[in-house]
């Protein structure tokens, strides 16, 4: 049985890539984070593992840590 690809996996991987390239400075990845939020809103009815961190967390100072660790990196390789 094959798993259905997470609809926002691409955006989650883009966030991981951007954060890594920018030494995990969230402010430098605002565009890709915005795209992820849009994707999560668009696919709100679906069970997206990638979006689970966006639904649960508020935009606070601790989000830097949340964003850098919320997405399964292995899914992006």
Short mmCIF file of N, CA and C in Angstrom, two decimals, residues 1-2 13 17 24-25 27 30 32-33 38 43-44 48 57 59-60 66 72:
data_model
loop_
_atom_site.label_atom_id
_atom_site.label_comp_id
_atom_site.label_asym_id
_atom_site.label_seq_id
_atom_site.Cartn_x
_atom_site.Cartn_y
_atom_site.Cartn_z
N UNK A 1 0.85 -1.19 0.00
CA UNK A 1 0.00 0.00 0.00
C UNK A 1 0.89 1.25 0.00
N UNK A 2 0.71 2.11 -0.94
CA UNK A 2 1.53 3.31 -1.02
C UNK A 2 0.86 4.47 -0.30
N UNK A 13 9.85 21.23 2.65
CA UNK A 13 11.24 21.02 2.25
C UNK A 13 11.92 22.33 1.88
N UNK A 17 15.28 23.85 3.56
CA UNK A 17 16.40 24.27 2.72
C UNK A 17 16.78 25.73 3.00
N UNK A 24 19.39 29.19 9.95
CA UNK A 24 18.16 29.09 10.75
C UNK A 24 17.63 30.44 11.21
N UNK A 25 17.83 31.46 10.38
CA UNK A 25 17.26 32.78 10.66
C UNK A 25 15.91 32.86 9.94
N UNK A 27 13.70 35.08 9.70
CA UNK A 27 13.40 36.33 9.00
C UNK A 27 13.85 36.29 7.54
N UNK A 30 10.92 34.29 5.18
CA UNK A 30 9.52 34.68 5.32
C UNK A 30 8.67 34.31 4.10
N UNK A 32 9.04 31.76 1.93
CA UNK A 32 8.73 30.33 1.87
C UNK A 32 7.82 29.92 3.01
N UNK A 33 7.94 30.58 4.15
CA UNK A 33 7.04 30.30 5.27
C UNK A 33 5.62 30.74 4.92
N UNK A 38 0.01 29.28 3.23
CA UNK A 38 -1.03 29.25 2.19
C UNK A 38 -1.40 27.81 1.84
N UNK A 43 -5.16 23.23 2.12
CA UNK A 43 -5.36 21.81 2.35
C UNK A 43 -5.76 21.52 3.79
N UNK A 44 -6.45 22.44 4.42
CA UNK A 44 -6.82 22.32 5.83
C UNK A 44 -7.64 21.08 6.14
N UNK A 48 -2.38 16.74 6.95
CA UNK A 48 -1.02 17.03 6.52
C UNK A 48 -0.08 17.00 7.72
N UNK A 57 1.00 26.07 16.49
CA UNK A 57 1.86 27.10 17.07
C UNK A 57 1.44 28.50 16.66
N UNK A 59 2.65 32.55 16.17
CA UNK A 59 3.89 33.19 15.72
C UNK A 59 4.53 33.90 16.91
N UNK A 60 5.50 33.22 17.51
CA UNK A 60 6.20 33.76 18.67
C UNK A 60 7.70 33.64 18.43
N UNK A 66 10.79 25.85 16.45
CA UNK A 66 9.73 24.98 15.96
C UNK A 66 9.88 24.76 14.46
N UNK A 72 9.80 16.59 8.79
CA UNK A 72 10.68 15.43 8.64
C UNK A 72 11.70 15.67 7.52
#
